[in-house]
Coordinates of C-alpha atoms and ligand atoms in Angstrom, one line a residue:
Chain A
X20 CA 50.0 5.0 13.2
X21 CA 46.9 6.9 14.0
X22 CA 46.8 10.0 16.3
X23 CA 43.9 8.4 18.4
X24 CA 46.4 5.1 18.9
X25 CA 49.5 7.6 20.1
X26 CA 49.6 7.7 23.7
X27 CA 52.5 10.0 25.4
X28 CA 55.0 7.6 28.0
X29 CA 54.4 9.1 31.6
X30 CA 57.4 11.2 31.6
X31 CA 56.0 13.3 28.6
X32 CA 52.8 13.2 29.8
X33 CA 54.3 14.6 33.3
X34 CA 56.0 17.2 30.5
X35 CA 52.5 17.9 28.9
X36 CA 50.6 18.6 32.1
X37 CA 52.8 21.4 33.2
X38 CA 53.0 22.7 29.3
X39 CA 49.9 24.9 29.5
X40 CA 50.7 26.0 33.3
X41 CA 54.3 27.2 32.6
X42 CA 52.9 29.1 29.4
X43 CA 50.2 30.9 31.0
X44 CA 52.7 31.8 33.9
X45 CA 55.2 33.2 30.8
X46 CA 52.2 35.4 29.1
X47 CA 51.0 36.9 32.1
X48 CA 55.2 38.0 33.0
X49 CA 55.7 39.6 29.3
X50 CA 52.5 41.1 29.6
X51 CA 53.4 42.4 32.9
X52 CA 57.0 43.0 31.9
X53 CA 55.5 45.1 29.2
X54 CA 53.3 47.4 31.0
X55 CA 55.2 48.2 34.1
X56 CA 58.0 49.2 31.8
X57 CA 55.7 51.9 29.8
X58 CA 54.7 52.7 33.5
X59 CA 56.3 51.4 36.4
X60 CA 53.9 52.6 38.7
X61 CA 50.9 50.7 36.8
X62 CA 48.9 48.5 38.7
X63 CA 47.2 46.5 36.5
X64 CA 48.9 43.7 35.8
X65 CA 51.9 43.4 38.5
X66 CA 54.8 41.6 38.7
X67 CA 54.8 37.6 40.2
X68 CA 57.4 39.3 42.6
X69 CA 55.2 41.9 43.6
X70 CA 52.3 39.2 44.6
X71 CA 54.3 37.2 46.3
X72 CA 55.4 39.7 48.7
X73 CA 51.4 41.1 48.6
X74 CA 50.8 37.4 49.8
X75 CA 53.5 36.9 52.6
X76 CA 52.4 40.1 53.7
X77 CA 48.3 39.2 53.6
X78 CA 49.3 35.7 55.5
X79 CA 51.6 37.3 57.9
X80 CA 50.6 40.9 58.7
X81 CA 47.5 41.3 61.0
X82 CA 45.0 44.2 60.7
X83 CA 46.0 47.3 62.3
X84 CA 42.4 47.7 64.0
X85 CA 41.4 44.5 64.8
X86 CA 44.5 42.7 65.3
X87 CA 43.7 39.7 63.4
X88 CA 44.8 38.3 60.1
X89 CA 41.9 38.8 57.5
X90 CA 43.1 36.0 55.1
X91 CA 42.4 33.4 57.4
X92 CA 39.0 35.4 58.6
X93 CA 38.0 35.9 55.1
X94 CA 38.5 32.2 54.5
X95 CA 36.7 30.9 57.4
X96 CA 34.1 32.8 56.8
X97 CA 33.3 31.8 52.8
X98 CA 34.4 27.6 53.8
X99 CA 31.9 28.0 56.3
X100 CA 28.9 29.4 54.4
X101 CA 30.0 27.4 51.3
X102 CA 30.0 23.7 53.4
X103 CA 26.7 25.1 55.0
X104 CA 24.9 25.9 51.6
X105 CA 26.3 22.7 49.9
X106 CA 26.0 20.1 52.6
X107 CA 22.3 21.3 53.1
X108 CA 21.6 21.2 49.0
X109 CA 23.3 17.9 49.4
X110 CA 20.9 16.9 52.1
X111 CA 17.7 18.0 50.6
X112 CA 18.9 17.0 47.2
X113 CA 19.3 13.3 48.3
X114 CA 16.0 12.9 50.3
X115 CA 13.6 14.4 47.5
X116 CA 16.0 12.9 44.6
X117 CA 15.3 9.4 46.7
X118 CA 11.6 10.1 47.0
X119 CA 10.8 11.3 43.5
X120 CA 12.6 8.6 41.7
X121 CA 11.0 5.9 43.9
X122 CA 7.4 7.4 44.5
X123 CA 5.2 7.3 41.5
X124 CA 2.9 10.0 43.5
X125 CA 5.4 12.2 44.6
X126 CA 7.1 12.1 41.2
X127 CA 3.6 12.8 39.9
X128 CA 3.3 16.2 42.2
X129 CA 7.1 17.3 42.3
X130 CA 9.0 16.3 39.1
X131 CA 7.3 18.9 36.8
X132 CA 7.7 21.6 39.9
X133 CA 11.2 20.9 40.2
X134 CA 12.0 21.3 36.6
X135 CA 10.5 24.8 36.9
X136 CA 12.0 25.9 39.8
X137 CA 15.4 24.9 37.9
X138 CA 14.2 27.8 35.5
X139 CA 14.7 30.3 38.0
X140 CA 18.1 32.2 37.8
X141 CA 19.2 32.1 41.2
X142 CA 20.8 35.3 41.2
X143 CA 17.5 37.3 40.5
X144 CA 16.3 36.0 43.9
X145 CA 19.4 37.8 45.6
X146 CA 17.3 40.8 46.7
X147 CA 14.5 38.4 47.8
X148 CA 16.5 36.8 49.9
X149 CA 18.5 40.1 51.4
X150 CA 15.0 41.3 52.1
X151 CA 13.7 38.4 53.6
X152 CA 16.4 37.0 55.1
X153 CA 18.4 40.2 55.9
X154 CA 22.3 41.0 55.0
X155 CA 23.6 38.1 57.3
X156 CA 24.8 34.7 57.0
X157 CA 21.3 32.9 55.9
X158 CA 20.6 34.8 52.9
X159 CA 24.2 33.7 51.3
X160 CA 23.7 30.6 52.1
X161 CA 20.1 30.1 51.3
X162 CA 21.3 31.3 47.9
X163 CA 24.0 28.4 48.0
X164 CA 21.0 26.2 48.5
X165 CA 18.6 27.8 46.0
X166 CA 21.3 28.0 43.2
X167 CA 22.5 24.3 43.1
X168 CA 19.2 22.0 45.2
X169 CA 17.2 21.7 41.7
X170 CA 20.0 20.6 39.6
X171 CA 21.0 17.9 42.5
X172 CA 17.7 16.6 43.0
X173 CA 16.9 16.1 39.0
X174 CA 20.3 14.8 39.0
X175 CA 19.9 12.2 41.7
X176 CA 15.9 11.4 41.2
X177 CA 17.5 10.5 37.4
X178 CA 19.9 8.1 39.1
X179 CA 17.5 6.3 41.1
X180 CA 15.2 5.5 38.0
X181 CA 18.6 4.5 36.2
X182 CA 18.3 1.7 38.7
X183 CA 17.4 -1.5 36.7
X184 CA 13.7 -3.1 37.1
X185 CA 15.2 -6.0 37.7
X186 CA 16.9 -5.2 40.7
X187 CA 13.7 -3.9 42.6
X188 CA 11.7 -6.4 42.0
X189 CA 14.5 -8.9 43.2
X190 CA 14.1 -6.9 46.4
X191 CA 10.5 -7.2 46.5
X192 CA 10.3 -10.9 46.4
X193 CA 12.8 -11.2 49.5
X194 CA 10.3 -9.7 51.0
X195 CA 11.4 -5.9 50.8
X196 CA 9.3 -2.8 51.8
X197 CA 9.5 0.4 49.9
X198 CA 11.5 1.4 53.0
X199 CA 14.1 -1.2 52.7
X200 CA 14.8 -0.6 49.1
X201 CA 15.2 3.1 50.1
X202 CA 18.0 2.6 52.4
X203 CA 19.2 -1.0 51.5
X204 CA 19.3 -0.7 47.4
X205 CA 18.7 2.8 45.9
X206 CA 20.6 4.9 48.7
X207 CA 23.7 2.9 48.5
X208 CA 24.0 3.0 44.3
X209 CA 23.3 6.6 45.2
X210 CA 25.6 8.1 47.3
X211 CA 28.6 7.7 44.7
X212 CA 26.4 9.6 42.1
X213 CA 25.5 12.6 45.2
X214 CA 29.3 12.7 45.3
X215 CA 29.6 13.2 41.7
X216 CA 27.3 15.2 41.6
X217 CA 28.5 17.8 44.9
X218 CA 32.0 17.8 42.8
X219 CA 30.3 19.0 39.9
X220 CA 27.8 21.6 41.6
X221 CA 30.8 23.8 43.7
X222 CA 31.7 25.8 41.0
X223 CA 28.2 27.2 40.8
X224 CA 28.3 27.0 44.9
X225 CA 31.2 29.0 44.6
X226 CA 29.6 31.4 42.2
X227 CA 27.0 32.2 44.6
X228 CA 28.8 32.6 47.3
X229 CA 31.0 35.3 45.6
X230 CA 28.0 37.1 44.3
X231 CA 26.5 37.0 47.7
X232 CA 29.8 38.2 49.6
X233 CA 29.8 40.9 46.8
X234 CA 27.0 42.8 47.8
X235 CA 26.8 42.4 51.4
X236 CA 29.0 41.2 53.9
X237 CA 32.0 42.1 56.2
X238 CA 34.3 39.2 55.7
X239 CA 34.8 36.8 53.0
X240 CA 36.7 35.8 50.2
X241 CA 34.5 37.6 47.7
X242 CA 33.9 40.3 49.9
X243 CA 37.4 41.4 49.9
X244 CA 37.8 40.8 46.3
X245 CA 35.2 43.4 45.5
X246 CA 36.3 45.6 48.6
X247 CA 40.2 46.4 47.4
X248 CA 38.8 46.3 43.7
X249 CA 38.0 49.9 44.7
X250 CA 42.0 50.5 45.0
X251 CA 42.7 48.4 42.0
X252 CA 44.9 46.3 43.9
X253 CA 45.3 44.3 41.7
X254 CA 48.0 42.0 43.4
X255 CA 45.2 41.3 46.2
X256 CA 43.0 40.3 44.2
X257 CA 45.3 37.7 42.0
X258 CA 45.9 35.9 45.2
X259 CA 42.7 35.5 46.8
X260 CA 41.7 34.3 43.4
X261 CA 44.7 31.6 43.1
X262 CA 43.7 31.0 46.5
X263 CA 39.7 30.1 46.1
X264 CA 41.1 28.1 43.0
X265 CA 43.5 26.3 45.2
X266 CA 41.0 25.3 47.6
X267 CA 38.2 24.5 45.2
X268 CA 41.2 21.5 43.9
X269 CA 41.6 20.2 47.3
X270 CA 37.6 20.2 47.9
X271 CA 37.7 18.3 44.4
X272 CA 40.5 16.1 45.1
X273 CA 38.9 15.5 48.9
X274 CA 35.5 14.5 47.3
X275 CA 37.0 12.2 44.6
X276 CA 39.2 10.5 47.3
X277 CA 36.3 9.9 49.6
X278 CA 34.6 8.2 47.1
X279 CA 37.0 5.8 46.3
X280 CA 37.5 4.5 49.9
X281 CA 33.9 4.5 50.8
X282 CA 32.3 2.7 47.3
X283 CA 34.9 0.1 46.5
X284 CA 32.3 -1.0 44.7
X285 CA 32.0 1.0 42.2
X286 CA 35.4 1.1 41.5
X287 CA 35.6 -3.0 40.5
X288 CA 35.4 -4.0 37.2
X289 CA 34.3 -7.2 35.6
Chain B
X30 CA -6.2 -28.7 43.9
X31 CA -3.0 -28.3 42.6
X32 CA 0.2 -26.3 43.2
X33 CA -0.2 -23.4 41.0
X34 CA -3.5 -22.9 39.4
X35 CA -3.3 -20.6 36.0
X36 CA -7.1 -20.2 35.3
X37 CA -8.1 -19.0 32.0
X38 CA -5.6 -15.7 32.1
X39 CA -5.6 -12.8 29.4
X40 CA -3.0 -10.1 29.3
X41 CA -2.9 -7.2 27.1
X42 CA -1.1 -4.0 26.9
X43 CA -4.0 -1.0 26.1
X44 CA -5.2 -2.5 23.0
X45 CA -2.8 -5.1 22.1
X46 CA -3.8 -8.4 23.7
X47 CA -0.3 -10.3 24.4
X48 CA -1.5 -13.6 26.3
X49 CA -5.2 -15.0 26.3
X50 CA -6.5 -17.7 27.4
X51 CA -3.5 -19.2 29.4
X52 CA -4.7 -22.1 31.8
X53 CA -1.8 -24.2 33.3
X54 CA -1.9 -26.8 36.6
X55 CA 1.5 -27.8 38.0
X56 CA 2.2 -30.0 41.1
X57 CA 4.2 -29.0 43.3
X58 CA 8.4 -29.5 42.4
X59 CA 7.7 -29.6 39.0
X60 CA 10.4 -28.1 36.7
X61 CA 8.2 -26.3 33.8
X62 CA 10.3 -24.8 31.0
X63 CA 8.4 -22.6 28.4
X64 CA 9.8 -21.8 25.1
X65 CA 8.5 -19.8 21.8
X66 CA 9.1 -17.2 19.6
X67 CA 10.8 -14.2 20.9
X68 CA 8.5 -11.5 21.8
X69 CA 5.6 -13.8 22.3
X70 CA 5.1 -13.1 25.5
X71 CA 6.4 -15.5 27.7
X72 CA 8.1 -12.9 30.1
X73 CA 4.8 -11.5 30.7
X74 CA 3.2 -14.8 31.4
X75 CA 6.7 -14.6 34.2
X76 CA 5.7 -11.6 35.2
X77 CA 2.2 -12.3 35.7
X78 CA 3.5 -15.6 38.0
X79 CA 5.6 -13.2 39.9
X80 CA 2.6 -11.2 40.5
X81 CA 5.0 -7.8 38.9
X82 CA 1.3 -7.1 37.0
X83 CA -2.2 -8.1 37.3
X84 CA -3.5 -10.2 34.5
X85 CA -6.7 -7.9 32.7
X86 CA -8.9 -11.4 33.0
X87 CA -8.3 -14.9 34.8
X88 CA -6.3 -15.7 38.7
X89 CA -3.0 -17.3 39.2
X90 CA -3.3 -19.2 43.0
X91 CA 0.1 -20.6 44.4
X92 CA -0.7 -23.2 47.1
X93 CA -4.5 -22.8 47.2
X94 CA -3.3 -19.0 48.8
X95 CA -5.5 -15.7 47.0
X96 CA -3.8 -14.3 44.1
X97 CA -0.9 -11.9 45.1
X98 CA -1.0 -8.1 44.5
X99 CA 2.6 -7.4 44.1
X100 CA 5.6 -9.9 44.0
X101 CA 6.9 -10.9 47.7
X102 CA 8.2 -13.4 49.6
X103 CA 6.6 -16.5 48.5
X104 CA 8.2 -16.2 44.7
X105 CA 12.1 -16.4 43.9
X106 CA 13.4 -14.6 40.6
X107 CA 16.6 -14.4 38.7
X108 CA 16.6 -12.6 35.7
X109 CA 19.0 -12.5 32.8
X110 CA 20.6 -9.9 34.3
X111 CA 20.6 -7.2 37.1
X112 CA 19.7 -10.1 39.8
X113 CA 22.2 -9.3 42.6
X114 CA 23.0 -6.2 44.3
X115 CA 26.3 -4.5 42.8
X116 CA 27.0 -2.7 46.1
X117 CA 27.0 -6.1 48.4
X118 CA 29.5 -8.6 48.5
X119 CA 28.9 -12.5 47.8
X120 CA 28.2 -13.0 51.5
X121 CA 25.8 -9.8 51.7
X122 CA 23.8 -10.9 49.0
X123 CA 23.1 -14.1 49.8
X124 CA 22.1 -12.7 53.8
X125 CA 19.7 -10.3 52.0
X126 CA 17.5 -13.2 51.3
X127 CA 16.9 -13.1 54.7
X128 CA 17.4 -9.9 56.1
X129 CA 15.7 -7.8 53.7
X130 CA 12.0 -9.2 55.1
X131 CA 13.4 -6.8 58.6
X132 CA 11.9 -3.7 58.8
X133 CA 15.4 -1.9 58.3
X134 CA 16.6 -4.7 55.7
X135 CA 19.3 -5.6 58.3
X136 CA 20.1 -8.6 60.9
X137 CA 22.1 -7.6 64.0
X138 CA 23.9 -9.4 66.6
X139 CA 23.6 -13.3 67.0
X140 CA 20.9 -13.2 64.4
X141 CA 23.4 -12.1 61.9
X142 CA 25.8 -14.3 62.9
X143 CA 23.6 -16.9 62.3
X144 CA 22.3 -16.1 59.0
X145 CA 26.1 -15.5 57.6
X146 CA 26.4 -19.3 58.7
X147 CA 23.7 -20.4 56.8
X148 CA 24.6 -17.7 53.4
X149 CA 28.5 -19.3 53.5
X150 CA 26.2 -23.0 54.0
X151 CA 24.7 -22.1 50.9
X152 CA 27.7 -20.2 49.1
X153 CA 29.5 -23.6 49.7
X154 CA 26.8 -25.6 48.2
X155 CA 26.9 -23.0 44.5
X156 CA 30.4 -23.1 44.8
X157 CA 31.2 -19.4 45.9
X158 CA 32.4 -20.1 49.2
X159 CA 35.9 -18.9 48.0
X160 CA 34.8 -15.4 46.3
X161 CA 32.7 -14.6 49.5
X162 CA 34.2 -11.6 50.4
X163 CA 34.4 -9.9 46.6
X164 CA 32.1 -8.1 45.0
X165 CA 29.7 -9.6 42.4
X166 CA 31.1 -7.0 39.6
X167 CA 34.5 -9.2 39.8
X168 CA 32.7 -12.3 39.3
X169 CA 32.5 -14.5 35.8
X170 CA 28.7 -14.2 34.4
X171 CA 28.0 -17.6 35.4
X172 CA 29.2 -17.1 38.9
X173 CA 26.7 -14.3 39.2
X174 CA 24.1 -16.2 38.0
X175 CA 24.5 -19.1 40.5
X176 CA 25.0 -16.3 43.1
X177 CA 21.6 -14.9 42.0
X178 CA 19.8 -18.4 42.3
X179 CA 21.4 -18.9 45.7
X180 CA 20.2 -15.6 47.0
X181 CA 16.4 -16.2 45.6
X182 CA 17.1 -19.7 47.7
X183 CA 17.6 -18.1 50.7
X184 CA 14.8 -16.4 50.9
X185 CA 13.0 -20.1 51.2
X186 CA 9.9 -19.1 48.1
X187 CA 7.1 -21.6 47.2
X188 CA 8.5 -21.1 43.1
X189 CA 11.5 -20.1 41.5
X190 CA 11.4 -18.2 38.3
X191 CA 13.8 -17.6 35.9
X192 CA 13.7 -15.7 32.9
X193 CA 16.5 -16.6 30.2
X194 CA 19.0 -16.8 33.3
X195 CA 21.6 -18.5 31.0
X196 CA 20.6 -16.5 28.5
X197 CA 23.8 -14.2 28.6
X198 CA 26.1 -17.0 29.1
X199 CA 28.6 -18.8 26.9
X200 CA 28.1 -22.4 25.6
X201 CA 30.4 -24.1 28.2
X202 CA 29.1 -22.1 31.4
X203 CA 25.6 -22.8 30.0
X204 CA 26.3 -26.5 30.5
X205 CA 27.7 -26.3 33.8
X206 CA 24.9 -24.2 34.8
X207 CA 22.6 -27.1 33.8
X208 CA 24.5 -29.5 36.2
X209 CA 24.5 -26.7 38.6
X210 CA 20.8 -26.5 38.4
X211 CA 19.9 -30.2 38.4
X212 CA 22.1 -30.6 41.4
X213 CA 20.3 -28.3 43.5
X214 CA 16.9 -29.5 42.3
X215 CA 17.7 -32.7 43.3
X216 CA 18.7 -31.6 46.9
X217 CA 16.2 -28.9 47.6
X218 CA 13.2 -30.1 45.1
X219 CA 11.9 -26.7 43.8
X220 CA 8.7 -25.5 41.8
X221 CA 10.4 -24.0 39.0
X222 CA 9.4 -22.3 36.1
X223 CA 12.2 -21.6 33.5
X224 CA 11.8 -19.2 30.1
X225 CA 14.1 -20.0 27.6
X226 CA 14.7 -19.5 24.0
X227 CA 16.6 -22.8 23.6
X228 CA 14.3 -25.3 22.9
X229 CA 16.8 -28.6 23.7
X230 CA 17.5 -26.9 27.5
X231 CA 14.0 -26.5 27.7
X232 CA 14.1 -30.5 27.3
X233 CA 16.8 -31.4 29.5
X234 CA 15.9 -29.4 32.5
X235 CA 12.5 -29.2 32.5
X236 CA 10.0 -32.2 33.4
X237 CA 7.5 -30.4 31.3
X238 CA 7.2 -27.8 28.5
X239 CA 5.2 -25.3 28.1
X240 CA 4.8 -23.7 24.2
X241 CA 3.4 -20.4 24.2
X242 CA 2.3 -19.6 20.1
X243 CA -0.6 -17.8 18.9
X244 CA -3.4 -20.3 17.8
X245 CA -5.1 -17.7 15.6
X246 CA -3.3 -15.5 13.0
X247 CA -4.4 -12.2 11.0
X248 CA -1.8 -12.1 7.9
X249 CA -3.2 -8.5 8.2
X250 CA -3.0 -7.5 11.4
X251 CA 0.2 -10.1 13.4
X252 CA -0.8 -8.5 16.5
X253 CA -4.4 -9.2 16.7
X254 CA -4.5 -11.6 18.8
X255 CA -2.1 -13.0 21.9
X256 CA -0.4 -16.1 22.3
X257 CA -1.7 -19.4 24.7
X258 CA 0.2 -22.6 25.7
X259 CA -0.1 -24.5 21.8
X260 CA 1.7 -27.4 23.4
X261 CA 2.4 -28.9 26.7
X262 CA 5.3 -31.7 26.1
X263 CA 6.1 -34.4 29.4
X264 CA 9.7 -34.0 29.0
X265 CA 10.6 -36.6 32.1
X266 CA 11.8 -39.5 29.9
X267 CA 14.5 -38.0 29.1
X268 CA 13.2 -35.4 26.9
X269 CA 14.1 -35.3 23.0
X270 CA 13.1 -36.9 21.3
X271 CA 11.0 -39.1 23.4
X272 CA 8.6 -36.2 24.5
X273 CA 4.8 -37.2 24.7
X274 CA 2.3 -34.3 24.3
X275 CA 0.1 -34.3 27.5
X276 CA -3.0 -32.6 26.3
X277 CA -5.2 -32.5 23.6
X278 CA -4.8 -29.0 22.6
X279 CA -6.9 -27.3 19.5
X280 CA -3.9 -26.6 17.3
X281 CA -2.2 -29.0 14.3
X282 CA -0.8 -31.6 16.3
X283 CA 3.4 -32.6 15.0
X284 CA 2.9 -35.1 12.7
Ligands
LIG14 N1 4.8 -3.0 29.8 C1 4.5 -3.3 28.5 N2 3.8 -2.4 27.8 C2 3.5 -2.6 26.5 N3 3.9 -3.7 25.8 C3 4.7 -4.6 26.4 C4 5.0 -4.4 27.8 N4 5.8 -5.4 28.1 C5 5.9 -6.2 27.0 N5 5.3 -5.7 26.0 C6 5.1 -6.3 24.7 O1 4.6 -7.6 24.8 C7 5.2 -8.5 23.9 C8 5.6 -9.7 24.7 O2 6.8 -9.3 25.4 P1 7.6 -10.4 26.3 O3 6.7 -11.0 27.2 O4 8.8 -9.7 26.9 O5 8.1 -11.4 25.2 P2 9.1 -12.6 25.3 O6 9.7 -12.7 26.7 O7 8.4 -13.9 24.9 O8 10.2 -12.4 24.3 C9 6.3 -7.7 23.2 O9 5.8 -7.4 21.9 C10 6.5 -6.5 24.0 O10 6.8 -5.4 23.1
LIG15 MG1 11.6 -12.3 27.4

């Protein structure tokens, strides 16, 4: 039988999932095991043991000056500028998306402009926006919005021309206007695609956000990655990082089942 | 005056003329199928009825009103494909025919209540009335074509016009769609104007039909010149191969 016909029964596939899981976890312990015996005090690369107890304690232990626990601070902070920055990309992503791939005159002025503004690296605006903005919250999430609006609106305005002929001009001869094929046939074909779309743009959103925390800010996920960096603790840093990757699954696995209760549509086939 | 008045219409694309000369009258509830080569141009003369583009010389009228600049109300489509909305289910898309014309696309209250009496009045009359709540992507092909005709219905237009709607179906659906399609002539009494590629449909549905050939040919140059209604068959007693040709036209006659 041919490989491409050989599917694995669910209990191996269950098997097959955790496979590349378990053997990263077993690289990183004889790694570990490895350099703390050379050097026991080495900090580097410590021991699962050692991170676990770095994580009870970064859960459970509140800061000795302000009495609170900076975990949850940190993660408050970076959810909050994250769902800011994304939900307003979203936002203006979806209206000029809508507007571009329905008006020919607005495509005319915009489509061009928004392909050059993709150009841009993001990051190179940081300063910009530090000195316009200042070092507070607007500037990290104006660069949220900056980094990942272009990409959404090309993405979207695509979409909406992907919409068949066909189907407009049925609109249009039960009597239609522009703004009643906005809302009544593009928007709704849309919004699984702006979904798609959101899922696919956080791990640049996240990106930004940690380059932004990294440079200036008090709290924050990032911010405290780059802060105990200076002590290399190491141990820190592995579990705010298995942390952020932890919550950028659930945001995933949120997203995905959102869309599949709100466009039952689209999950029908013929 | 009659129904729909084609006067003398030429359509070409840049360069390329596609249709010329086109000049059709049909009375009103007349079934007009037009067949021809493919590529000759007959979804453009569609088009053109639909109003979709303006023709580059000549005036289509639809019940003596001025020619249309875009297609609305007053002309029903159903295409070969893509003719129902994907995101609305049975019900929906048949009350879009009505509340689509609002100026947020929707009905509220008793109005609404009223027009989903009406769309499951018509949804019983295609046959749907038991899919009502599904959506139209878990339908059979034929199902979403009746669905498609029933929704241009509701919106009430002066002509219907389809473009190959069978054209994607199988043999058997194909025939049931032509008792479908007679049955609901016979109650509502539509102008309709069917393109179709198969020349005996044409025949049994239509009560005329419409050829659309180029009179003229270049052997050096095929696309010099556009295509015109070559023959205009009276398909009413019962079609092949009884048809009579209605007008003298100024190609070879059949011999
Ligand atoms: N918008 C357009 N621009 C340029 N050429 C077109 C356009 N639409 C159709 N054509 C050309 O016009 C000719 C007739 O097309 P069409 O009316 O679709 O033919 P038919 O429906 O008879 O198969 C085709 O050769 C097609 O390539
Ligand atoms: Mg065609």
């Amino acid at each position: 039988m041919r490989l491409i016909n050989r599917t694995p029964s669910p209990a191996l596939r269950a098997f097959l999932v955790l496979v590349p899981f378990a053997l990263a976890f077993v690289v990183y312990l004889v790694a570990s095991e490895i350099r703390l015996e050379a050097n026991p005090s080495d900090r580097l690369l410590p021991s699962p043991g050692t991170i676990l107890d770095t994580a009870v304690s970064l859960l459970t232990v509140p800061d000795r000056r302000s009495g609170a626990i900076l975990f949850w601070g940190d993660t408050w902070a970076s959810l909050t500028r994250l769902s800011l920055g994304v939900g307003l990309a979203a936002a203006i992503g979806l209206v000029f998306g809508m507007l571009i791939g329905l008006l020919p005159h607005v495509r005319a002025t915009l489509s061009i402009f928004v392909g050059v503004l993709s150009l841009i690296p993001p990051l190179a605006l940081l300063p910009i926006l530090f000195i316009t903005f200042g070092l507070g919250e607007v500037s990290k999430v104006v660069l949220i919005v900056i980094g990942i609006t272009p990409f959404l609106i090309r993405d979207l305005s695509g979409r909406v021309m992907e919409i068949p002929r066909e189907m407009i001009v049925k609109a249009e001869t039960l009597g239609a206007s522009s703004l009643v094929i906005a809302l009544r046939v593009a928007l709704p074909q849309v919004l699984p695609r702006l979904v798609q779309a959101i899922r696919l743009s956080l791990g640049p959103a996240w990106l930004f956000l940690i380059a932004a925390e990294a440079i200036a800010a008090n709290q924050g996920l990032g911010y405290r990655i780059f802060l105990v960096r200076r002590y290399l603790a190491m141990d820190v840093i592995l579990t705010y990082v298995l942390w952020i990757t932890f919550l950028a699954w659930v945001i995933d696995w949120l997203l995905k089942a959102v869309a599949r209760r709100a466009f039952p549509w689209t999950e029908v086939s013929p | 005056m009659s129904f729909v008045e084609v006067e003398n219409v030429f359509q070409s694309y840049g360069a390329r003329p596609i249709l010329e000369r086109v000049n059709v009258t049909v009375n009103r509830g007349e079934f007009i199928s037009i067949v021809g080569a493919s590529g000759c141009g007959k979804s453009t003369f569609l088009r053109l009825l639909l109003a979709q583009e303006q023709p580059t010389r000549g005036s289509i009228t639809i019940d003596g009103r001025p020619p249309a600049q875009e297609p609305d109300r007053t002309r029903g489509v159903v295409f070969q494909r893509y003719s129902v909305f994907p995101h609305m289910n049975v019900r929906d898309n048949i009350v879009a025919g009505e509340a689509f014309a609002r100026s947020f696309g929707r009905l509220f209250g008793s109005e609404r209540r009223a027009a989903q009496e009406r769309a499951d009045a018509m949804l019983e009359r295609i046959g749907l009335n038991h899919v009502a709540d599904a959506y139209p992507a878990t339908l059979s092909g034929g199902m979403q074509q009746r669905l498609a005709i029933g929704q241009a219905l509701a919106a009430k237009p002066l002509i219907l016009l389809l473009d190959e709607p069978f054209g994607a179906l199988d043999p058997g659906t194909r025939l049931s769609m032509h008792d479908f399609l007679m049955h609901l002539r016979g109650e509502i009494g539509m102008t309709v104007f069917m393109v179709t590629h198969d020349l005996s449909e044409g025949f049994k549905l239509g009560d005329r039909v419409l050829v659309f050939d180029k009179p003229r040919w270049d052997p050096t140059d095929p696309d010099a010149y556009g295509a015109t209604v070559t023959y205009d068959f009276d398909a009413r007693n019962r079609g092949i191969p009884f048809q009579t040709i209605m007008e003298e036209t100024h190609v070879l006659r059949p011999v």
